[in-house]
Every structure is written in structure tokens, then in C-alpha cells.
Coordinates of C-alpha atoms in Angstrom, one line a residue:
M1 CA 0.0 -0.1 0.0
G2 CA 3.0 2.4 1.0
G3 CA 4.3 2.2 -2.7
A4 CA 0.9 2.8 -4.2
A5 CA 0.3 5.7 -1.8
G6 CA 3.5 7.2 -2.8
K7 CA 2.7 7.2 -6.4
F8 CA -0.9 8.5 -6.5
G9 CA 0.5 12.1 -6.3
E10 CA 2.8 11.6 -9.1
S11 CA 0.2 10.1 -11.6
A12 CA -1.9 13.2 -10.9
G13 CA 0.9 15.7 -11.0
R14 CA 0.3 16.5 -7.2
D15 CA 2.8 16.5 -4.4
E16 CA 0.4 16.2 -1.4
T17 CA 1.1 13.4 1.1
W18 CA -0.9 12.3 4.1
P19 CA 1.1 12.0 7.5
G20 CA -1.9 10.2 9.2
P21 CA -4.4 11.4 11.8
S22 CA -3.1 13.8 14.5
A23 CA -5.7 12.9 17.0
A24 CA -5.1 10.3 19.7
D25 CA -6.1 6.7 19.0
P26 CA -9.8 6.7 19.8
G27 CA -9.5 3.3 21.5
R28 CA -7.2 5.1 24.2
R29 CA -9.8 7.6 25.1
H30 CA -11.4 6.9 28.5
T31 CA -15.0 7.8 29.7
A32 CA -14.0 7.3 33.4
A33 CA -12.1 10.0 35.2
V34 CA -11.1 7.8 38.2
V35 CA -8.7 5.0 37.3
T36 CA -10.4 1.7 38.3
D37 CA -9.7 -2.0 38.7
R38 CA -12.1 -4.9 38.5
F39 CA -12.9 -4.9 42.2
D40 CA -13.9 -1.3 42.0
R41 CA -16.2 -2.1 39.1
I42 CA -17.9 -5.0 41.0
A43 CA -18.3 -2.7 44.1
W44 CA -20.0 -0.1 42.0
R45 CA -22.2 -2.7 40.3
D46 CA -23.2 -4.4 43.5
T47 CA -24.1 -1.0 45.1
Y48 CA -26.0 0.2 42.1
A49 CA -28.0 -3.0 41.9
Q50 CA -29.1 -2.7 45.6
S51 CA -29.8 1.1 45.8
A52 CA -32.8 2.2 44.3
G53 CA -31.9 5.9 45.2
L54 CA -28.9 5.6 42.8
R55 CA -30.9 4.1 40.0
E56 CA -33.4 6.9 40.2
L57 CA -30.8 9.5 40.4
A58 CA -29.0 8.1 37.2
A59 CA -32.4 7.9 35.4
E60 CA -33.2 11.7 36.2
L61 CA -29.8 13.0 35.3
S62 CA -29.5 11.0 32.2
A63 CA -32.8 12.4 30.9
R64 CA -31.4 15.8 31.1
Y65 CA -27.7 15.5 30.5
E66 CA -25.5 13.0 28.5
C67 CA -22.7 11.1 30.2
T68 CA -24.0 11.3 33.7
S69 CA -23.9 7.6 34.5
D70 CA -20.0 8.0 34.2
L71 CA -20.1 11.0 36.5
L72 CA -21.9 9.0 39.2
I73 CA -19.6 6.2 39.0
D74 CA -16.7 8.6 39.3
A75 CA -18.2 10.4 42.3
F76 CA -18.8 7.0 43.9
L77 CA -15.3 5.6 43.4
A78 CA -13.7 9.2 44.5
A79 CA -15.5 8.6 48.0
Y80 CA -15.1 4.8 48.2
K81 CA -11.4 4.1 47.0
T82 CA -8.6 4.3 49.3
G83 CA -6.3 6.5 47.0
P84 CA -8.4 7.7 44.0
R85 CA -6.2 8.6 41.0
L86 CA -7.5 10.7 38.1
R87 CA -6.5 10.2 34.5
E88 CA -4.8 12.9 32.6
R89 CA -7.0 15.3 30.8
A90 CA -5.3 14.2 27.5
E91 CA -6.5 10.6 28.0
M92 CA -10.2 11.5 28.3
A93 CA -12.8 11.5 25.6
P94 CA -13.8 15.1 25.0
S95 CA -17.4 14.6 26.1
R96 CA -16.0 13.5 29.5
L97 CA -13.9 16.5 30.3
V98 CA -16.7 18.1 32.3
N99 CA -16.8 14.9 34.4
H100 CA -13.1 15.0 34.9
Q101 CA -13.2 18.8 36.0
V102 CA -16.1 18.2 38.5
I103 CA -14.4 15.3 40.1
T104 CA -11.2 17.1 40.2
S105 CA -12.9 20.1 41.9
L106 CA -14.4 17.6 44.5
L107 CA -11.1 16.0 45.2
E108 CA -9.3 19.5 45.8
T109 CA -11.6 20.4 48.5
Q110 CA -11.0 19.9 52.2
E111 CA -14.7 19.1 52.8
F112 CA -14.4 16.1 50.5
A113 CA -11.3 15.0 52.6
E114 CA -13.4 15.0 55.5
L115 CA -16.2 13.2 54.0
R116 CA -13.7 10.5 52.9
R117 CA -13.0 9.6 56.5
E118 CA -16.4 8.2 56.8
T119 CA -16.8 6.7 53.2
V120 CA -13.5 5.0 52.3
G121 CA -14.0 1.2 51.9
D122 CA -17.6 1.4 52.7
P123 CA -19.9 1.2 49.5
Y124 CA -23.0 2.0 51.5
A125 CA -21.5 5.2 52.9
A126 CA -20.0 6.2 49.5
A127 CA -23.4 5.6 47.8
M128 CA -25.1 7.8 50.5
A129 CA -22.4 10.5 49.8
V130 CA -23.4 10.4 46.1
L131 CA -27.1 10.8 47.0
A132 CA -26.3 13.6 49.4
Q133 CA -24.6 15.5 46.6
A134 CA -27.2 15.1 44.3
P135 CA -28.8 18.7 44.6
A136 CA -25.3 20.1 44.2
L137 CA -24.5 17.8 41.3
R138 CA -27.5 19.2 39.4
G139 CA -26.5 22.6 40.2
L140 CA -22.8 21.8 38.9
L141 CA -24.4 20.3 35.7
E142 CA -26.5 23.2 35.1
R143 CA -23.6 25.6 35.6
C144 CA -21.5 23.6 33.1
R145 CA -24.3 23.4 30.3
A146 CA -22.3 25.6 28.1
A147 CA -19.1 23.7 28.6
W148 CA -21.0 20.3 28.2
E149 CA -22.5 21.4 24.8
Q150 CA -19.3 22.6 23.7
A151 CA -17.7 19.2 24.8
E152 CA -20.4 17.3 23.0
Q153 CA -19.6 19.3 19.8
A154 CA -16.0 18.5 20.4
N155 CA -16.8 14.9 20.8
T156 CA -18.9 14.9 17.5
A157 CA -16.0 16.7 15.6
Q158 CA -13.4 14.2 17.1
R159 CA -15.6 11.3 15.9
G160 CA -15.8 13.1 12.4
A161 CA -12.0 13.5 12.2
E162 CA -11.5 9.8 13.1
D163 CA -14.0 8.6 10.5
A164 CA -12.3 10.9 7.8
A165 CA -9.1 9.3 8.8
R166 CA -10.3 5.9 8.3
G167 CA -11.7 7.2 5.1
V168 CA -8.2 8.2 3.9
G169 CA -7.0 4.7 5.0
E170 CA -9.7 3.0 2.9
A171 CA -9.0 5.3 -0.1
L172 CA -5.3 4.5 0.2
G173 CA -6.1 0.9 0.4
Q174 CA -8.4 0.9 -2.7
A175 CA -5.6 2.9 -4.6
A176 CA -3.2 0.3 -3.5
D177 CA -5.3 -2.5 -4.8
E178 CA -5.9 -0.6 -8.1
A179 CA -2.1 -0.1 -8.5
E180 CA -1.4 -3.7 -7.8
A181 CA -3.9 -4.7 -10.4
E182 CA -2.4 -2.4 -12.9
A183 CA 1.0 -3.7 -12.2
A184 CA -0.2 -7.2 -12.7
N185 CA -1.8 -6.4 -16.0
E186 CA 1.5 -4.8 -17.1
A187 CA 3.4 -8.0 -16.2
D188 CA 1.0 -10.2 -18.0
A189 CA 1.4 -7.9 -21.1
D190 CA 5.2 -8.2 -20.9
A191 CA 5.0 -11.8 -20.7
E192 CA 2.8 -12.0 -23.7
A193 CA 5.2 -9.7 -25.6
E194 CA 8.2 -11.7 -25.0
A195 CA 6.2 -14.8 -26.2
G196 CA 5.2 -12.9 -29.4
F197 CA 1.5 -12.4 -28.7
G198 CA 1.5 -8.8 -27.5
P199 CA 2.8 -5.3 -28.4
G200 CA 5.9 -5.7 -26.1
A201 CA 7.3 -4.1 -23.1
G202 CA 7.5 -0.6 -25.0
S203 CA 3.6 -0.4 -25.5
E204 CA 1.1 1.9 -23.9
A205 CA -0.5 -0.6 -21.7
G206 CA 0.6 1.3 -18.7
S207 CA 3.3 2.0 -16.1
G208 CA 1.8 0.7 -12.8
A209 CA 0.9 4.2 -11.6
V210 CA -2.4 4.8 -9.6
P211 CA -5.5 5.3 -11.8
V212 CA -6.6 8.8 -11.9
P213 CA -10.0 8.0 -10.4
A214 CA -8.4 6.4 -7.4
D215 CA -5.9 9.2 -7.0
D216 CA -8.8 11.7 -7.0
A217 CA -10.6 9.7 -4.3
V218 CA -7.5 9.6 -2.0
Q219 CA -7.0 13.4 -2.7
Q220 CA -10.7 14.1 -1.6
A221 CA -10.3 11.9 1.4
I222 CA -7.2 13.8 2.5
V223 CA -9.0 17.1 2.0
A224 CA -11.9 15.9 4.0
A225 CA -9.8 14.6 6.7
R226 CA -7.8 17.8 7.1
A227 CA -11.0 19.7 7.2
A228 CA -12.4 17.4 10.0
E229 CA -9.3 17.7 12.0
A230 CA -9.5 21.4 11.8
A231 CA -13.0 21.4 12.9
A232 CA -12.1 18.9 15.8
R233 CA -9.3 21.3 16.9
Q234 CA -11.5 24.4 16.7
A235 CA -14.3 22.5 18.7
G236 CA -11.7 21.2 21.3
Q237 CA -10.4 24.8 21.9
A238 CA -14.0 26.1 22.4
A239 CA -14.8 23.3 24.7
A240 CA -11.6 24.0 26.7
Q241 CA -12.5 27.6 26.9
A242 CA -16.0 27.1 28.0
L243 CA -14.6 24.7 30.7
A244 CA -12.0 27.2 31.9
A245 CA -14.8 29.7 32.2
A246 CA -17.0 27.4 34.4
A247 CA -14.1 26.1 36.5
P248 CA -14.5 28.8 39.2
G249 CA -18.1 28.1 39.7
L250 CA -17.4 24.2 39.8
R251 CA -14.9 24.7 42.6
A252 CA -17.3 26.6 44.7
G253 CA -20.1 24.1 43.8
A254 CA -18.0 21.2 44.6
R255 CA -17.1 22.6 48.1
T256 CA -20.9 22.9 48.7
A257 CA -21.5 19.4 47.4
A258 CA -18.9 17.9 49.6
A259 CA -20.0 19.9 52.6
Q260 CA -23.5 18.6 52.2
A261 CA -22.5 15.0 51.7
A262 CA -20.0 15.1 54.7
G263 CA -22.8 16.5 57.0
S264 CA -25.3 13.9 55.7
V265 CA -22.9 10.9 56.1
R266 CA -21.6 12.2 59.6
E267 CA -25.1 12.7 60.7
E268 CA -26.1 9.1 59.9
A269 CA -22.8 7.7 61.4
A270 CA -23.7 9.6 64.5
L271 CA -27.3 8.2 64.6
M272 CA -25.9 4.6 64.2
R273 CA -23.2 5.3 67.1
A274 CA -26.1 6.8 69.3
W275 CA -28.3 3.8 69.1
G276 CA -25.3 1.4 69.7
V277 CA -24.9 0.0 66.1
A278 CA -21.2 -1.1 65.9
P279 CA -19.3 -0.6 62.6
G280 CA -18.7 -4.1 62.3
E281 CA -22.4 -4.9 62.5
L282 CA -23.0 -2.3 59.8
E283 CA -20.4 -3.7 57.5
R284 CA -22.2 -7.3 57.8
M285 CA -25.7 -5.6 57.2
P286 CA -27.2 -6.0 53.6
F287 CA -27.5 -2.7 51.9
D288 CA -31.3 -2.6 51.8
A289 CA -31.7 -3.5 55.6
R290 CA -28.9 -0.8 56.4
A291 CA -31.0 1.8 54.4
R292 CA -34.2 1.0 56.1
L293 CA -32.5 1.2 59.5
A294 CA -31.0 4.6 58.6
E295 CA -34.4 5.9 57.4
R296 CA -36.1 4.6 60.5
L297 CA -33.4 6.2 62.6
R298 CA -33.8 9.5 60.8
S299 CA -37.6 9.5 61.2
S300 CA -37.6 8.3 64.8
R301 CA -39.4 10.5 67.4
L302 CA -36.0 10.7 69.1
A303 CA -33.9 11.4 66.2
R304 CA -33.2 15.1 67.1
W305 CA -31.9 13.9 70.4
A306 CA -29.5 11.3 69.0
E307 CA -26.6 13.3 70.3
L308 CA -27.9 13.4 73.7
I309 CA -28.5 9.7 73.6
G310 CA -24.9 9.0 72.5
R311 CA -23.5 11.2 75.1
F312 CA -25.5 9.4 77.7
R313 CA -24.3 6.0 76.7
Q314 CA -20.9 7.1 76.5
M315 CA -21.0 8.6 80.0
A316 CA -22.5 5.4 81.3
G317 CA -19.5 3.4 79.7
G318 CA -17.1 5.7 81.3
E319 CA -18.6 5.3 84.6
R320 CA -18.6 1.5 84.2
A321 CA -14.9 1.6 83.4
R322 CA -14.2 3.8 86.6
K323 CA -16.4 1.5 88.9
V324 CA -14.2 -0.2 91.6
E325 CA -16.1 -2.8 93.9
N326 CA -15.7 -2.5 97.6
A327 CA -14.4 1.1 97.4
T328 CA -15.0 3.6 100.2
G329 CA -18.0 5.8 99.9
E330 CA -19.0 9.2 101.2
L331 CA -17.1 10.5 104.2
V332 CA -19.3 11.0 107.2
G333 CA -16.9 11.6 110.2
V334 CA -14.0 10.2 112.3
T335 CA -13.7 6.8 114.0
L336 CA -10.9 4.8 115.6
G337 CA -9.1 2.0 114.1
N338 CA -5.7 0.8 112.6
D339 CA -6.4 1.2 108.8
L340 CA -3.4 3.2 107.8
S341 CA -5.0 4.2 104.4
R342 CA -7.6 6.1 106.4
V343 CA -5.3 7.8 109.1
I344 CA -6.1 11.7 109.5
P345 CA -3.2 13.9 108.9
S346 CA -2.8 14.9 112.5
E347 CA -2.1 11.2 113.5
L348 CA 0.4 11.0 110.7
A349 CA 2.2 14.2 112.0
N350 CA 3.2 12.3 115.2
L351 CA 5.4 10.1 113.0
G352 CA 7.4 13.2 112.1
L353 CA 8.4 13.7 115.9
P354 CA 10.9 11.1 117.2
E355 CA 9.5 11.4 120.7
L356 CA 5.9 10.6 119.6
R357 CA 6.7 7.6 117.2
A358 CA 6.5 5.1 120.1
V359 CA 2.9 6.6 121.1
F360 CA 1.8 6.2 117.4
A361 CA 3.1 2.5 117.4
V362 CA 1.1 1.8 120.7
R363 CA -2.1 3.4 119.5
Y364 CA -1.8 1.4 116.2
A365 CA -1.5 -1.8 118.0
A366 CA -4.6 -1.0 120.1
G367 CA -6.5 0.1 117.1
E368 CA -7.0 3.5 118.5
L369 CA -5.6 5.6 115.6
M370 CA -8.1 8.3 114.5
L371 CA -9.4 7.4 111.1
Y372 CA -11.7 9.0 108.6
D373 CA -15.2 7.1 108.8
S374 CA -17.1 6.5 105.6
Q375 CA -20.4 5.3 104.5
E376 CA -19.8 2.2 102.2
E377 CA -21.6 2.2 98.6
Q378 CA -23.9 -0.6 98.4
A379 CA -22.8 -3.5 96.3
T380 CA -24.2 -3.7 92.9
G381 CA -27.2 -5.9 92.1
K382 CA -27.3 -9.2 90.5
G383 CA -30.9 -9.5 89.5
A384 CA -32.7 -7.7 86.6
V385 CA -32.3 -4.0 85.9
I386 CA -35.7 -2.6 85.3
A387 CA -36.3 0.9 84.0
C388 CA -39.9 2.4 84.6
V389 CA -40.3 5.4 82.3
D390 CA -43.1 7.8 82.6
T391 CA -44.7 8.6 79.2
S392 CA -47.6 10.8 80.6
H393 CA -48.3 13.9 78.5
S394 CA -46.3 16.2 80.8
M395 CA -43.1 14.3 79.7
Y396 CA -43.3 16.2 76.3
E397 CA -42.2 19.3 78.1
T398 CA -38.7 20.7 77.1
G399 CA -36.1 22.1 79.4
P400 CA -32.8 23.9 79.0
G401 CA -31.4 23.4 75.6
G402 CA -34.7 22.2 74.0
V403 CA -34.3 18.7 75.5
S404 CA -37.6 17.2 76.3
R405 CA -38.2 15.3 79.6
E406 CA -39.1 12.1 77.6
A407 CA -35.7 12.3 75.5
W408 CA -33.6 12.6 78.9
A409 CA -35.6 9.7 80.4
K410 CA -35.3 7.4 77.2
A411 CA -31.5 8.2 76.9
C412 CA -31.1 7.3 80.4
A413 CA -33.1 4.1 80.0
L414 CA -31.0 3.1 77.0
A415 CA -27.8 3.6 78.8
L416 CA -29.2 1.5 81.6
L417 CA -29.9 -1.2 79.0
D418 CA -26.1 -1.1 78.1
Q419 CA -25.4 -1.3 81.7
A420 CA -27.4 -4.5 82.2
R421 CA -25.9 -6.2 79.1
Q422 CA -22.4 -5.4 80.2
A423 CA -23.1 -6.9 83.6
G424 CA -24.7 -9.9 81.9
R425 CA -28.1 -9.0 83.6
D426 CA -31.7 -9.0 82.2
F427 CA -33.1 -5.6 81.3
V428 CA -36.8 -4.8 81.3
G429 CA -38.2 -1.5 80.0
V430 CA -41.6 -0.5 81.7
L431 CA -43.3 2.3 80.1
F432 CA -46.3 3.8 82.1
S433 CA -48.7 6.5 82.4
A434 CA -52.1 6.2 83.7
A435 CA -53.1 3.1 85.8
D436 CA -54.5 1.3 82.9
K437 CA -51.7 2.1 80.6
L438 CA -48.5 -0.2 80.8
Q439 CA -46.3 -1.6 78.1
V440 CA -43.4 -4.0 78.9
F441 CA -40.1 -4.6 76.9
R442 CA -38.0 -7.5 77.9
F443 CA -34.5 -7.8 76.9
P444 CA -33.0 -11.3 78.5
A445 CA -29.2 -11.3 79.1
D446 CA -28.7 -14.4 77.0
E447 CA -30.3 -13.1 73.8
P448 CA -29.2 -10.2 71.5
A449 CA -30.7 -7.0 72.0
D450 CA -32.6 -6.7 68.8
L451 CA -32.2 -3.0 67.5
P452 CA -35.8 -2.8 66.0
R453 CA -37.1 -3.9 69.4
V454 CA -34.9 -1.4 71.2
L455 CA -36.4 1.3 68.8
D456 CA -39.8 0.3 69.6
F457 CA -39.1 0.7 73.2
A458 CA -37.6 4.2 72.8
E459 CA -40.2 5.3 70.4
C460 CA -43.5 4.3 72.3
F461 CA -45.4 6.9 74.2
L462 CA -48.5 6.2 75.9
G463 CA -49.9 9.7 77.0
G464 CA -52.3 10.3 79.9
G465 CA -51.8 10.8 83.4
T466 CA -49.4 9.2 86.1
S467 CA -49.8 6.3 88.3
Y468 CA -46.9 4.8 90.5
Q469 CA -48.4 1.6 91.6
A470 CA -49.0 0.1 88.2
P471 CA -45.4 0.0 87.0
L472 CA -43.9 -0.7 90.4
T473 CA -46.2 -3.6 90.9
A474 CA -45.3 -5.0 87.5
A475 CA -41.5 -4.3 88.2
G476 CA -41.8 -6.2 91.5
E477 CA -43.6 -9.1 89.8
L478 CA -41.0 -9.5 87.2
L479 CA -38.3 -9.7 90.1
E480 CA -40.5 -12.2 91.8
Q481 CA -40.6 -14.3 88.7
E482 CA -36.8 -14.0 88.2
F483 CA -36.3 -15.2 91.8
D484 CA -38.6 -18.1 91.4
D485 CA -36.9 -19.2 88.1
T486 CA -33.3 -18.5 88.8
A487 CA -33.0 -17.8 92.6
R488 CA -31.4 -14.5 91.6
R489 CA -32.1 -11.5 94.1
R490 CA -31.0 -7.9 94.4
G491 CA -32.5 -6.6 91.3
D492 CA -32.6 -2.8 90.6
I493 CA -35.4 -0.6 89.7
V494 CA -35.2 2.9 88.3
M495 CA -38.2 5.1 88.4
I496 CA -38.0 8.0 86.0
T497 CA -41.0 10.4 86.2
D498 CA -41.8 14.2 86.3
D499 CA -44.9 14.0 88.5
E500 CA -46.0 12.9 92.0
C501 CA -49.1 10.8 92.8
G502 CA -50.2 8.9 95.8
V503 CA -50.1 5.1 96.8
T504 CA -52.3 3.2 99.0
E505 CA -51.3 2.1 102.6
E506 CA -52.3 -1.6 101.7
W507 CA -50.0 -1.3 98.4
T508 CA -47.2 0.2 100.4
R509 CA -47.2 -2.7 102.8
G510 CA -47.0 -5.2 100.0
W511 CA -44.4 -3.4 98.4
N512 CA -42.1 -3.2 101.4
D513 CA -42.6 -7.0 102.1
A514 CA -41.5 -7.7 98.5
K515 CA -38.5 -5.5 98.7
H516 CA -37.3 -7.1 101.9
R517 CA -37.9 -10.7 100.6
L518 CA -36.3 -10.0 97.0
G519 CA -33.5 -7.5 98.3
F520 CA -34.1 -5.2 95.5
R521 CA -33.4 -1.4 95.3
L522 CA -35.5 1.4 94.0
F523 CA -33.7 4.4 92.5
G524 CA -35.9 7.5 91.8
V525 CA -35.0 10.0 89.1
V526 CA -37.3 13.2 88.9
V527 CA -36.9 15.2 85.9
G528 CA -38.0 18.9 85.5
A529 CA -40.1 18.8 88.6
P530 CA -37.9 19.2 91.9
E531 CA -41.1 19.4 94.1
A532 CA -41.7 15.4 93.4
A533 CA -38.2 14.8 94.8
G534 CA -38.7 16.3 98.2
S535 CA -38.0 14.4 101.4
D536 CA -41.6 14.3 102.4
S537 CA -42.6 13.2 98.7
V538 CA -44.1 9.7 97.9
L539 CA -41.0 8.9 95.9
G540 CA -38.8 10.1 98.9
A541 CA -40.5 7.5 101.1
L542 CA -40.3 4.7 98.6
C543 CA -36.8 5.1 97.1
D544 CA -33.4 4.0 98.4
N545 CA -31.7 6.7 96.2
L546 CA -33.6 9.8 94.9
R547 CA -32.4 12.6 92.8
S548 CA -33.8 15.6 90.9
I549 CA -32.7 16.5 87.3
E550 CA -33.4 20.1 86.3
D551 CA -30.6 20.6 83.6
L552 CA -31.6 18.2 81.0
T553 CA -28.6 18.7 78.7
D554 CA -26.3 17.4 81.6
V555 CA -25.9 13.8 81.3
H556 CA -23.5 13.6 84.2
A557 CA -26.1 14.6 86.7
A558 CA -27.1 10.8 87.0
A559 CA -23.4 9.5 86.5
D560 CA -23.3 7.9 90.2
L561 CA -26.4 5.9 89.2
F562 CA -24.2 3.9 86.9
R563 CA -21.7 3.3 89.5
L564 CA -24.2 1.8 92.0
I565 CA -26.2 -0.3 89.5

């Protein structure tokens, strides 16, 4: 072909040559801005197949803009991959340069770096990040409409140049074929002449040159290819200018998109942590189950207080870690003895005087040293932990910081659930209001605490008035049943309420008998109503330990509760 191609200009009296297309090999142009491997593509396909939200977003954007499916893949992998690497601009198909610029702008922001702390290696979190960026992505695409249209024109022009280049190749091939055929005819004619059948080698049969029609076809193909290349260059320059003009807006929009996504992902992660969902449990959870759980947590009645719930559970965990069995309790005076760890400073001063050291030794031997006296903390219980939570209408009221009484009570109850499970004790949540409104949620120590069941307990609200007798009777009966079944005593009941009500004398006698027989303790917590926690109140008479909570933003007000239970 090369020989024939070199002859076509000569046969027509022309000196034009064709150096070949200047554009890069179309097979090397990429549509994905982020470099991927097989595992990345599998992660995207699996996530896309499971996420209805991603499919809906892709369908919506594709109806308005071309190439958005590739943009979503790039946005997902930029959040998911450990070290995302972008292709060079020269490697990208012109129609995907807008995508490349959008992803470049995202990766350059500090907000996206913060987002990646939550999304790297987690396909679910990366998908949620893409969905959270959807409003900003729409804005970015609209802002880049002119650049995108120019890129599409450049892409069309590039394809035209590639088609024209192929046309030149085909014309050259046709010319070579015709030249070879002409050369074969000449050879046949020469052979016939030598045999005495033809006009001879000096005849006008031809010289092996490219026939004029083929020569013209090649020339036309070259002209068309050069024109297509020029159009492609011009379109590419226009696309680059449009993209450069849109770049500042892209960077600002990328910061907004990354910040929105980071906020959404952090909020969901905080919700999961607040409700005690471990990262390992999330990784094992199917995509759709995790999505449903996240949606339920976001729509929960207590979702706005997730941060309070998380702080409460964290505080309780810290108190468990600091708990020391058989530790000394509150100082109440001075007594006599020989416990050197409790000797008062004036006794220790005697050791500093040589003449009084013998006196110190005699008093030590006799057990007559003056010591600090303390009231020992009661040993922690062994039976079930029962949280009786008031859900009367008044528990809707909010205190400082906008925290409702119900939110504080439920957060405390959930922390008590953690406390019981860490100690291997059963937990029972008793929700109450009026005498005829009671709901019991049991969480045995030997069974997993099913999260949907925990949410049912936290979200349930009965409404109505307040009755002490109904929940306390139910709690006593539960501890009685536990004693009959397992012989375990020393359960703990925590009564959380914001109201005061009376109890009958007959009920009180039965209550005291059960308490003595089963050895349980009753802790009272009054939220937002200090008058119900007075020494002459009903709770004051019933409870072994009673406290009033007025600042509902302070989770440490109940810290000692978790050291005692």
C-alpha cells in the first residue's frame, strides 16, 4: 500500500502527502475520570443494583444530561477508593472532560477529604455520599451546560475526524489495490510480448501508476480529513475555553456538594453510634436493611436527640470503666481503728516527731488511731435492671437546650440497657402513664438486643396521667418471677418520672414486704419537677436513692447511678 500511496500524487501531478491522523487513537480515550480496577467496578455494580436511590438519580440526570452515568461512577469511586487517582485530561474523551473537571474540583476540597474519613472502603456510605451530593451535582451540571454542549460538539467533531482518517486509509487501500492490479496487467502484457503475442514492453499498456479515479478519491479523502481535523481542533479549543470559564463556579459548587455530603454521612454515622450499632455490625448488614434502618433512625421521634442519647451511653460506659468494687464511699466523720489508708493528717504528724513515734505505734497496735469514717456504697445488684419510664403527657415538656423530659428519660433508660448487658443482667423497660396504660419490653441477657425492638421501646409513648402503683407492681412481679426461676435476688428498679401521685397504704405494705424478701433497690429520678423529689414526697418515702434533674442537657447528673447499679 505504501508504494501505491507514494505514487498517487505523481500520477496526477500532485505532491500532497498524508502523514496520518493527528488525533490520539480513539481506543485510548477513556470515559471514566477515576482509574479503576475490576474490584472497584464490582463494588459499583453491586451497590448500584441494591440502591434504588442511585438508580433513580441516574435515570433523572441521564434524561437531562449525557454522560451522567459515568459522573456518578466517578463520584462514587472518589469517595470509596482508598487512594483515588485521576486520569490525565489528554486521556479523556472530549465529552467526559466536564466530568473530569467536576471530580477534580471535588477531590481538591477539604470538605471532601473530611467526607472520605467516613466513606473509604464502605460502599454504602459512598453511595449515601453520592445521593447527598445530588442537589449540588444538578447545580454543577447546569452551571456547566455551556461547557458540556461545547464538549459534545468537540466529541462529535473528534468522531468526524476519526471517521475521515479511516476514509483516507480506505481510499489508500483502494488505490493500492488498483495499482497492484495495474502492475499485474503490465506484467502479463510483458510476458505476452516476450512470447510474441503482445505489443511488447514498450507498449502503452500502462506503467503501474495509480489510476486517476483512485488518485482523486484519495485526494478528496485527505481534504475531508484535514477539514475534519481542523473542525475537531476548533471545537476542542471552544470546549476548553467554556470549561475554563466554568471552573471557578465548579470549585465553589464542589465545596458545597462535599460539605452537604459530609454533613449527611456524619449525621447518619452519629445516629448509628448513638443507637449502639457497631461499625462491624453495619458492614455485615445487607444494603437494603441498612438503608431501612437509617431511614427509621432519621424518622424516629427521638432522632433530634441522637446526640444526647450518644453522650448518655458514652458517659455510662465511662462510669462502668471507673467502677471499683468494695471502694470506700462518702465520708461521714472520724472513727478509731488501725487502717493506715484512712489515718487523719494529725495522726500522721506524730510520725514526724521522734519522741511521739512510740505513742503512734502503741495506738496502732491497740486500734485506736483516729481514722476517716465513711459510708460504704452498696454492692451492685445481681438481678434484673428494670427502667420504669413515665410517658404521661407532661413528659413532652422541654427544658434547657430544648431537650424534652421524655428524651432525657429514654436516653437514661437506653444507657441502663447497656449497663445491664455489660453486667450480664436481664433488662426490662416498663413504659407507664395512667393506671391502665402499661407496656413492657423485655431484653434477656442471654439473647441479642434486637435493634428494632430497642427502637420500639424508645419510640413508644402512651400519653395520659401518672400512676406509680402500676409500673412498680409490674416491676416487683418481674423480680419475683426471676427469683422463682433462677433464685437471683438484688435486682435494681429505676423510676424516671416528672410527676407525683399517691399510693395506698395496703399497696405500700405489700411493696415493702416484696422489697425485703427479694432484696431489690429502688432508684428514683425526677426530671424537671424538683417538688416531686422532696423528702416528704411519695418517691422520697419509697426510694433508696432519689435525685432531681433540672438541667436536661447534663448527662453527668446521673453519673453515680451507673456506679451503683
